[in-house]
Amino acid sequence: MQIQELEQSLVRSLLMQEGPGGSEGDILTWLEKRNREVVVRINRTPFKQLTNWAFDPATGNLAHASGKFFSIEGIRVLMDDGRPREWTQPIINQPEIGFLGILAKEIDGVLCFLLQAKIEPGNVNHVQLSPTLQATRSNYTQVHKGRKPQYLECFQNAKKEQVILDQLQSEQGARFLRKRNRNIILQIDEDVPVGEDFRWLTLGQIKALMNHDNVVNMDTRTVISGLRYHGHVSGLSLYDFNRFMELLDVGSFGRDLFVSERAISGFRTIDGILFWLSGLKARYELLVDRIPLKAVEDWQVTEDEIVRADRRFFRILGVEITIDNREVRSWCQPLVEPMQEGLCAFIIKKIAGIYHFLVQAKIECGNFDVVEMAPTVQCLTGRYKGPNAVPPPFLDYVLRASGAQIIFDTKQSEEGGRFFHEQNRNVLIEADDLFPEQVPENFMWLTLGQIKEFLRFNNYLNIQARSLIAALDYR
Amino acid sequence: MQIQELEQSLVRSLLMQEGPGGSEGDILTWLEKRNREVVVRINRTPFKQLTNWAFDPATGNLAHASGKFFSIEGIRVLMDDGRPREWTQPIINQPEIGFLGILAKEIDGVLCFLLQAKIEPGNVNHVQLSPTLQATRSNYTQVHKGRKPQYLECFQNAKKEQVILDQLQSEQGARFLRKRNRNIILQIDEDVPVGEDFRWLTLGQIKALMNHDNVVNMDTRTVISGLRYHGHVSGLSLYDFNRFMELLDVGSFGRDLFVSERAISGFRTIDGILFWLSGLKARYELLVDRIPLKAVEDWQVTEDEIVRADRRFFRILGVEITIDNREVRSWCQPLVEPMQEGLCAFIIKKIAGIYHFLVQAKIECGNFDVVEMAPTVQCLTGRYKGPNAVPPPFLDYVLRASGAQIIFDTKQSEEGGRFFHEQNRNVLIEADDLFPEQVPENFMWLTLGQIKEFLRFNNYLNIQARSLIAALDYR
C-alpha cells in the first residue's frame, strides 16, 4: 500500500463514527455484555499467600519465582530541577520491552483497528478496549505456561511494508523504572479470525469512546497517540486543504487541529525546541540508583501492604485474580494503588491562528532521559488542598476554567495490569484571549505537527501527554 | 541571522581552505609551536600517591575527595543480542552533562569556528584542536577552585537566536556508563577576545586537518558531526543544485556527499529505519547494574593499575600531570589505557546513484538506549588475530580494501582527559560494485541526510560513527 493511500484511508477512519463493529452505542453494549458474561474475582491477599511471589530474604524485593514479569524494588533518587531533593521509594522494575500492538485493515475503504474487550485486574470497570496484542516478553515467551497470546505471530513476523507506526514509548515515570513498550500498528490485507472478544473499530469511534470514562485503556491510547496525519495535509496548498476539509465535512475544531498538525514550525522551530530541552536536561540532575526494598526509608512492609507511614502517594497490595477469558485463569500479583486523585490537563491556545499545546518539561524519577514533555498540568490534586500548599503552575487556571473553555473532561484509567483502580482526570482547556504567550522556562508552546514529530523519535512525550493527544477528536 | 543566510555561510565555510587563522600549514605550525612552548609532565603514579583520589573502603570505588568529576566503579552486564552473555567490569561513572561548545562567527562572509590548542594528559601528542569550551559541570562549577573556563558565560547565557546546533550525544559505550555531553555551537556577532591558544578556523580547514593523525580532538569531531547542510540543498531543483555545485566549484566526491545529504528517503525511509531499530531494541536485552568495584570479577587492583589477569581490553592507571596553560597547573587523576588497537570504518556504496552508509546497530554496555548506530566495523583489531577468532562482519573486507577504495585512513584520538594514548584507525571505504545490498539484520544502509536527521534527535549515532561523519570532506 502506498503511503498516500494509507493516509487517505487513515484520515477517513479518523472522521468516521460508524464502523464494521457497529455504532458507538453497539460497542458500549458489547462491552457491558462482556463485562456481565465473564467471571472476575479480585481478592486482596496477604503477601505470604501470594502464590509464586515472595520477598527476597537478602534484599526484601518482592519478586516472582521465575525471576520474570516484574518486581517491586527500591530506588534512591537525587533530583534537582532547581529545587534539589533526595528520597527513597519503592518502584516497579520491569526491564523488558513488551508489545502494545494493533492490527489495522482497510474495510470498505476505511482503515479499521482491531481492539479487544480485555479485563485487567486493576480496572475500575473490569473490561476496557485494549490493543490487539498486549504482551510482556515474559508473557509471550510463556513463562506462565499459559496459552500463547492471540495474534502474536503477526507482530513477531512483521514486514516493513506492513508497519504504520513503531515506537518505543515510556510508561509512568513516577512508578516504573525506565520502562518502555513497543507501540506498533501493522496493516494487514488478509483476513484474520476475529474472536468474540475482538472488534474492528474506526479511529473516529475509538476517539468518540474516549469521551466516556474508562472505556479505552491506557495501552490503546498510547499506541494511537503516535498516528500522524501530517503527511496527508502538509503538502496541500491552502486552497486544496480547505477544499479537502469541506469534502470531508470537518468541523471547525477538527479543521483547527488539522491546521496545527500541518504546522511543523510554530512559536518555536523544532531545533528551537531541542535547544530548550537540551538546556534543561543539562541543567537539571537526575541520579537514580536501585537499592534493596529493605533499604527504602519512610515506607513500611506490613502483612498486606507496602505503604508510607503518612499514607501518601501510593501503596502496594497483593491480589488474587480469577478471570475467565485470559491465557491463565487464575493468578496472584502485586498491584499499585494511588492514594490520591490525579489530574492531567493540556492548555491550548491559538498563536498566529494556529493551536499550540502548552507543554511542560517534567522531571520524574523513572524517566529514561531526565525530562519528558508532559501536559501543562500533571499532578495529584489532593496534594494541593492544604492552606500552605503551593500549587503547580496553571493548576488554578485549569480548575477554574469555564464550561465553554473545556473541550473535553473525562476520567481515564492507567494500566490495569499494574495499577489498582487508578484513574486520572484528562482535561483539554482552551485558554482565553488574555492567557499569556510568555510562560515559565520549563514550559513551551508546541503545534500538533511538532508534537507528532517528537513522538516519532521516542521518549520525548510522557504517557500522560500521549493519553491526551490520543483523545483529540478531529470531527 | 536568517536560517538561509546561515546555511550559505556554513556551506561556504565547508568548502574554504584558507581562513582568518591562516592556512592548513600555518595551523599545524602553530600547534607544534604551542606544543614546544607549553610545559607538560605526565608521570605514572601509584594510586596511594594520587592526590585527592582514594579507594572507598566499603565499595573499593576510586573516587575524587569532592565526590565530583568522575569515579571508577563496577558494573554487572547482562547482554543478549542473540548471543547471551554476562560479565562484570570497571567503568567510568560521570553522571554529569558537560559542555562541548564551539563559538562561530561570520568573518568576511564565511562562518568560522573558534578552536583551542588544548593539552589533555592522555593525548599522544599533547596538543590537539579542541572546542572553544570543553567543561564538565564539576569543572565549571569550579570544584577544583581553578580559574573559570574561558567563554563559559557565552554558553551559559545562550539565546535561542544564536544556536546553530544543540544536541546531547553519548560517549564511548564500552567505557562510560551512559555518559553524555551537550554538543553546542553558538553564533556570535560581537567580537570576543581571542587568546594565544585560540584561532578561528573554517569548517573546510577543520576537515582538512582531520586528514592528519591526532590533530582534531574527539570533542571537536563530535560537535561538528551534527552540522546539517541539508536545508540548504534539499529544496533546490536538480538544475539549481547542479548550478550551485558548479558555482562553489565542488568536486565529484563532494557533490556526491551533497546529493546524499539531500536524500531524506533512501534504501529505507526514516520510518523504516525506526522500525528496524525498535525491533532490535525490543528483541535485544541489556541489563546493567552498578556494583562496587570490589565485586568486579576477573579484574585486580594492584598498587598502580586496575587490570584483568589476562591483560585484555583496557587498564586503569594513575597519573600526575603538570600543564602550564590550564585552569589548574597540576593535578592527579586516573586514566584509562586501551590494551589493543581499534578500528572504526564506514563502508559506503552508491545505491540508485546515492551514497549510502552501512550502519551497524551495536549493543554496548554503557549505552543509553540498548543499541546505537555504529560504523560498519568497530572493533579492537588485536582480538581477531588468533587462529580460532571469528572476526566481525566486514572486518576482512575493510582490511583488504584496495588503495582506490580508501577515501580516508587516519588515526584519531579518543578524549585525552579520560583515555591514555588511545587512538583508533578511522577509515572510509567505498564498496566495489559486487558488494551486496542485502546485509545482516543488524546492518542498515542510510543516506547522509538520514544520518543527520537521526543526529538531531540525540543518542542514535555513537561517538565512533560521529567521528567518521565529522571527517567527511565536501570539497
PDB file of N, CA and C in Angstrom, chain B residues 247-303:
ATOM      1  N   LEU B 247      29.055  26.597  -9.193  1.00  0.00           N
ATOM      2  CA  LEU B 247      29.466  27.910  -8.683  1.00  0.00           C
ATOM      3  C   LEU B 247      30.447  27.779  -7.532  1.00  0.00           C
ATOM      4  N   LEU B 248      30.190  26.795  -6.654  1.00  0.00           N
ATOM      5  CA  LEU B 248      31.041  26.626  -5.494  1.00  0.00           C
ATOM      6  C   LEU B 248      32.252  25.753  -5.801  1.00  0.00           C
ATOM      7  N   ASP B 249      32.336  25.295  -7.068  1.00  0.00           N
ATOM      8  CA  ASP B 249      33.474  24.513  -7.520  1.00  0.00           C
ATOM      9  C   ASP B 249      33.661  23.244  -6.669  1.00  0.00           C
ATOM     10  N   VAL B 250      32.564  22.548  -6.429  1.00  0.00           N
ATOM     11  CA  VAL B 250      32.597  21.329  -5.621  1.00  0.00           C
ATOM     12  C   VAL B 250      33.070  20.161  -6.485  1.00  0.00           C
ATOM     13  N   GLY B 251      33.989  19.361  -5.972  1.00  0.00           N
ATOM     14  CA  GLY B 251      34.492  18.200  -6.704  1.00  0.00           C
ATOM     15  C   GLY B 251      33.456  17.087  -6.767  1.00  0.00           C
ATOM     16  N   SER B 252      33.787  16.010  -7.473  1.00  0.00           N
ATOM     17  CA  SER B 252      32.761  14.990  -7.707  1.00  0.00           C
ATOM     18  C   SER B 252      32.403  14.229  -6.428  1.00  0.00           C
ATOM     19  N   PHE B 253      33.376  13.973  -5.560  1.00  0.00           N
ATOM     20  CA  PHE B 253      33.039  13.276  -4.316  1.00  0.00           C
ATOM     21  C   PHE B 253      32.199  14.187  -3.408  1.00  0.00           C
ATOM     22  N   GLY B 254      32.599  15.443  -3.327  1.00  0.00           N
ATOM     23  CA  GLY B 254      31.840  16.409  -2.527  1.00  0.00           C
ATOM     24  C   GLY B 254      30.415  16.534  -3.028  1.00  0.00           C
ATOM     25  N   ARG B 255      30.267  16.596  -4.365  1.00  0.00           N
ATOM     26  CA  ARG B 255      28.930  16.677  -4.949  1.00  0.00           C
ATOM     27  C   ARG B 255      28.099  15.453  -4.553  1.00  0.00           C
ATOM     28  N   ASP B 256      28.735  14.285  -4.601  1.00  0.00           N
ATOM     29  CA  ASP B 256      28.021  13.058  -4.199  1.00  0.00           C
ATOM     30  C   ASP B 256      27.603  13.103  -2.732  1.00  0.00           C
ATOM     31  N   LEU B 257      28.438  13.710  -1.882  1.00  0.00           N
ATOM     32  CA  LEU B 257      28.059  13.851  -0.472  1.00  0.00           C
ATOM     33  C   LEU B 257      26.851  14.782  -0.330  1.00  0.00           C
ATOM     34  N   PHE B 258      26.870  15.900  -1.081  1.00  0.00           N
ATOM     35  CA  PHE B 258      25.716  16.806  -1.025  1.00  0.00           C
ATOM     36  C   PHE B 258      24.453  16.111  -1.535  1.00  0.00           C
ATOM     37  N   VAL B 259      24.608  15.289  -2.568  1.00  0.00           N
ATOM     38  CA  VAL B 259      23.448  14.545  -3.082  1.00  0.00           C
ATOM     39  C   VAL B 259      22.898  13.634  -1.981  1.00  0.00           C
ATOM     40  N   SER B 260      23.779  12.947  -1.270  1.00  0.00           N
ATOM     41  CA  SER B 260      23.366  12.035  -0.204  1.00  0.00           C
ATOM     42  C   SER B 260      22.753  12.822   0.959  1.00  0.00           C
ATOM     43  N   GLU B 261      23.287  14.014   1.186  1.00  0.00           N
ATOM     44  CA  GLU B 261      22.772  14.893   2.249  1.00  0.00           C
ATOM     45  C   GLU B 261      21.343  15.356   1.934  1.00  0.00           C
ATOM     46  N   ARG B 262      21.052  15.536   0.640  1.00  0.00           N
ATOM     47  CA  ARG B 262      19.709  15.926   0.196  1.00  0.00           C
ATOM     48  C   ARG B 262      18.688  14.813   0.393  1.00  0.00           C
ATOM     49  N   ALA B 263      19.165  13.570   0.453  1.00  0.00           N
ATOM     50  CA  ALA B 263      18.254  12.409   0.408  1.00  0.00           C
ATOM     51  C   ALA B 263      17.748  12.048   1.800  1.00  0.00           C
ATOM     52  N   ILE B 264      16.514  12.442   2.087  1.00  0.00           N
ATOM     53  CA  ILE B 264      15.908  12.096   3.369  1.00  0.00           C
ATOM     54  C   ILE B 264      15.248  10.716   3.267  1.00  0.00           C
ATOM     55  N   SER B 265      14.935  10.340   2.035  1.00  0.00           N
ATOM     56  CA  SER B 265      14.491   8.967   1.798  1.00  0.00           C
ATOM     57  C   SER B 265      15.596   8.268   1.031  1.00  0.00           C
ATOM     58  N   GLY B 266      15.766   6.985   1.294  1.00  0.00           N
ATOM     59  CA  GLY B 266      16.804   6.249   0.604  1.00  0.00           C
ATOM     60  C   GLY B 266      16.409   4.793   0.484  1.00  0.00           C
ATOM     61  N   PHE B 267      17.389   3.905   0.689  1.00  0.00           N
ATOM     62  CA  PHE B 267      17.153   2.460   0.670  1.00  0.00           C
ATOM     63  C   PHE B 267      15.969   2.142   1.587  1.00  0.00           C
ATOM     64  N   ARG B 268      15.858   2.843   2.701  1.00  0.00           N
ATOM     65  CA  ARG B 268      14.698   2.796   3.596  1.00  0.00           C
ATOM     66  C   ARG B 268      14.242   4.218   3.877  1.00  0.00           C
ATOM     67  N   THR B 269      12.989   4.362   4.292  1.00  0.00           N
ATOM     68  CA  THR B 269      12.520   5.662   4.776  1.00  0.00           C
ATOM     69  C   THR B 269      12.977   5.834   6.222  1.00  0.00           C
ATOM     70  N   ILE B 270      12.836   7.034   6.764  1.00  0.00           N
ATOM     71  CA  ILE B 270      13.139   7.273   8.183  1.00  0.00           C
ATOM     72  C   ILE B 270      12.254   6.359   9.048  1.00  0.00           C
ATOM     73  N   ASP B 271      10.988   6.265   8.710  1.00  0.00           N
ATOM     74  CA  ASP B 271      10.103   5.394   9.496  1.00  0.00           C
ATOM     75  C   ASP B 271      10.537   3.931   9.395  1.00  0.00           C
ATOM     76  N   GLY B 272      11.024   3.535   8.232  1.00  0.00           N
ATOM     77  CA  GLY B 272      11.517   2.169   8.058  1.00  0.00           C
ATOM     78  C   GLY B 272      12.740   1.907   8.932  1.00  0.00           C
ATOM     79  N   ILE B 273      13.581   2.914   9.073  1.00  0.00           N
ATOM     80  CA  ILE B 273      14.783   2.767   9.914  1.00  0.00           C
ATOM     81  C   ILE B 273      14.384   2.716  11.394  1.00  0.00           C
ATOM     82  N   LEU B 274      13.395   3.524  11.761  1.00  0.00           N
ATOM     83  CA  LEU B 274      12.891   3.486  13.144  1.00  0.00           C
ATOM     84  C   LEU B 274      12.292   2.116  13.460  1.00  0.00           C
ATOM     85  N   PHE B 275      11.601   1.526  12.485  1.00  0.00           N
ATOM     86  CA  PHE B 275      11.026   0.183  12.644  1.00  0.00           C
ATOM     87  C   PHE B 275      12.139  -0.835  12.878  1.00  0.00           C
ATOM     88  N   TRP B 276      13.190  -0.728  12.072  1.00  0.00           N
ATOM     89  CA  TRP B 276      14.351  -1.631  12.216  1.00  0.00           C
ATOM     90  C   TRP B 276      14.959  -1.483  13.617  1.00  0.00           C
ATOM     91  N   LEU B 277      15.142  -0.234  14.079  1.00  0.00           N
ATOM     92  CA  LEU B 277      15.744  -0.010  15.392  1.00  0.00           C
ATOM     93  C   LEU B 277      14.831  -0.469  16.533  1.00  0.00           C
ATOM     94  N   SER B 278      13.539  -0.162  16.448  1.00  0.00           N
ATOM     95  CA  SER B 278      12.602  -0.582  17.506  1.00  0.00           C
ATOM     96  C   SER B 278      12.614  -2.095  17.649  1.00  0.00           C
ATOM     97  N   GLY B 279      12.624  -2.777  16.522  1.00  0.00           N
ATOM     98  CA  GLY B 279      12.626  -4.235  16.550  1.00  0.00           C
ATOM     99  C   GLY B 279      13.852  -4.784  17.260  1.00  0.00           C
ATOM    100  N   LEU B 280      15.029  -4.234  16.946  1.00  0.00           N
ATOM    101  CA  LEU B 280      16.255  -4.726  17.588  1.00  0.00           C
ATOM    102  C   LEU B 280      16.289  -4.359  19.071  1.00  0.00           C
ATOM    103  N   LYS B 281      15.879  -3.121  19.407  1.00  0.00           N
ATOM    104  CA  LYS B 281      15.899  -2.705  20.807  1.00  0.00           C
ATOM    105  C   LYS B 281      14.946  -3.553  21.642  1.00  0.00           C
ATOM    106  N   ALA B 282      13.833  -3.946  21.054  1.00  0.00           N
ATOM    107  CA  ALA B 282      12.857  -4.754  21.796  1.00  0.00           C
ATOM    108  C   ALA B 282      13.344  -6.191  21.937  1.00  0.00           C
ATOM    109  N   ARG B 283      14.060  -6.673  20.919  1.00  0.00           N
ATOM    110  CA  ARG B 283      14.496  -8.067  20.934  1.00  0.00           C
ATOM    111  C   ARG B 283      15.758  -8.257  21.769  1.00  0.00           C
ATOM    112  N   TYR B 284      16.695  -7.347  21.643  1.00  0.00           N
ATOM    113  CA  TYR B 284      17.935  -7.452  22.403  1.00  0.00           C
ATOM    114  C   TYR B 284      17.649  -7.164  23.872  1.00  0.00           C
ATOM    115  N   GLU B 285      18.548  -7.607  24.741  1.00  0.00           N
ATOM    116  CA  GLU B 285      18.423  -7.263  26.146  1.00  0.00           C
ATOM    117  C   GLU B 285      19.722  -6.670  26.646  1.00  0.00           C
ATOM    118  N   LEU B 286      19.609  -5.630  27.446  1.00  0.00           N
ATOM    119  CA  LEU B 286      20.780  -5.041  28.078  1.00  0.00           C
ATOM    120  C   LEU B 286      20.391  -4.642  29.492  1.00  0.00           C
ATOM    121  N   LEU B 287      20.908  -5.361  30.472  1.00  0.00           N
ATOM    122  CA  LEU B 287      20.666  -5.023  31.871  1.00  0.00           C
ATOM    123  C   LEU B 287      22.002  -4.688  32.497  1.00  0.00           C
ATOM    124  N   VAL B 288      22.111  -3.478  32.998  1.00  0.00           N
ATOM    125  CA  VAL B 288      23.372  -3.034  33.591  1.00  0.00           C
ATOM    126  C   VAL B 288      23.099  -2.559  35.008  1.00  0.00           C
ATOM    127  N   ASP B 289      23.776  -3.160  35.971  1.00  0.00           N
ATOM    128  CA  ASP B 289      23.650  -2.721  37.353  1.00  0.00           C
ATOM    129  C   ASP B 289      24.988  -2.231  37.859  1.00  0.00           C
ATOM    130  N   ARG B 290      24.955  -1.108  38.566  1.00  0.00           N
ATOM    131  CA  ARG B 290      26.174  -0.640  39.215  1.00  0.00           C
ATOM    132  C   ARG B 290      26.501  -1.571  40.370  1.00  0.00           C
ATOM    133  N   ILE B 291      27.745  -1.942  40.488  1.00  0.00           N
ATOM    134  CA  ILE B 291      28.198  -2.759  41.618  1.00  0.00           C
ATOM    135  C   ILE B 291      29.480  -2.127  42.162  1.00  0.00           C
ATOM    136  N   PRO B 292      29.852  -2.477  43.397  1.00  0.00           N
ATOM    137  CA  PRO B 292      31.113  -1.943  43.916  1.00  0.00           C
ATOM    138  C   PRO B 292      32.281  -2.447  43.062  1.00  0.00           C
ATOM    139  N   LEU B 293      33.291  -1.625  42.911  1.00  0.00           N
ATOM    140  CA  LEU B 293      34.473  -2.048  42.153  1.00  0.00           C
ATOM    141  C   LEU B 293      35.066  -3.332  42.755  1.00  0.00           C
ATOM    142  N   LYS B 294      34.957  -3.428  44.099  1.00  0.00           N
ATOM    143  CA  LYS B 294      35.409  -4.635  44.808  1.00  0.00           C
ATOM    144  C   LYS B 294      34.782  -5.916  44.286  1.00  0.00           C
ATOM    145  N   ALA B 295      33.537  -5.814  43.825  1.00  0.00           N
ATOM    146  CA  ALA B 295      32.773  -7.002  43.422  1.00  0.00           C
ATOM    147  C   ALA B 295      33.030  -7.401  41.971  1.00  0.00           C
ATOM    148  N   VAL B 296      33.868  -6.636  41.275  1.00  0.00           N
ATOM    149  CA  VAL B 296      34.152  -6.958  39.879  1.00  0.00           C
ATOM    150  C   VAL B 296      35.066  -8.181  39.822  1.00  0.00           C
ATOM    151  N   GLU B 297      34.668  -9.165  39.032  1.00  0.00           N
ATOM    152  CA  GLU B 297      35.438 -10.403  38.926  1.00  0.00           C
ATOM    153  C   GLU B 297      36.443 -10.297  37.777  1.00  0.00           C
ATOM    154  N   ASP B 298      37.477 -11.107  37.829  1.00  0.00           N
ATOM    155  CA  ASP B 298      38.486 -11.195  36.763  1.00  0.00           C
ATOM    156  C   ASP B 298      39.373  -9.953  36.642  1.00  0.00           C
ATOM    157  N   TRP B 299      39.138  -8.949  37.441  1.00  0.00           N
ATOM    158  CA  TRP B 299      39.981  -7.753  37.419  1.00  0.00           C
ATOM    159  C   TRP B 299      40.687  -7.639  38.758  1.00  0.00           C
ATOM    160  N   GLN B 300      41.918  -7.150  38.741  1.00  0.00           N
ATOM    161  CA  GLN B 300      42.617  -6.964  40.001  1.00  0.00           C
ATOM    162  C   GLN B 300      43.113  -5.520  40.161  1.00  0.00           C
ATOM    163  N   VAL B 301      43.080  -5.080  41.413  1.00  0.00           N
ATOM    164  CA  VAL B 301      43.584  -3.735  41.706  1.00  0.00           C
ATOM    165  C   VAL B 301      44.965  -3.893  42.322  1.00  0.00           C
ATOM    166  N   THR B 302      45.986  -3.443  41.597  1.00  0.00           N
ATOM    167  CA  THR B 302      47.348  -3.514  42.151  1.00  0.00           C
ATOM    168  C   THR B 302      47.727  -2.128  42.667  1.00  0.00           C
ATOM    169  N   GLU B 303      48.977  -1.960  43.015  1.00  0.00           N
ATOM    170  CA  GLU B 303      49.426  -0.647  43.506  1.00  0.00           C
ATOM    171  C   GLU B 303      49.240   0.459  42.493  1.00  0.00           C
TER     172      GLU B 303
END
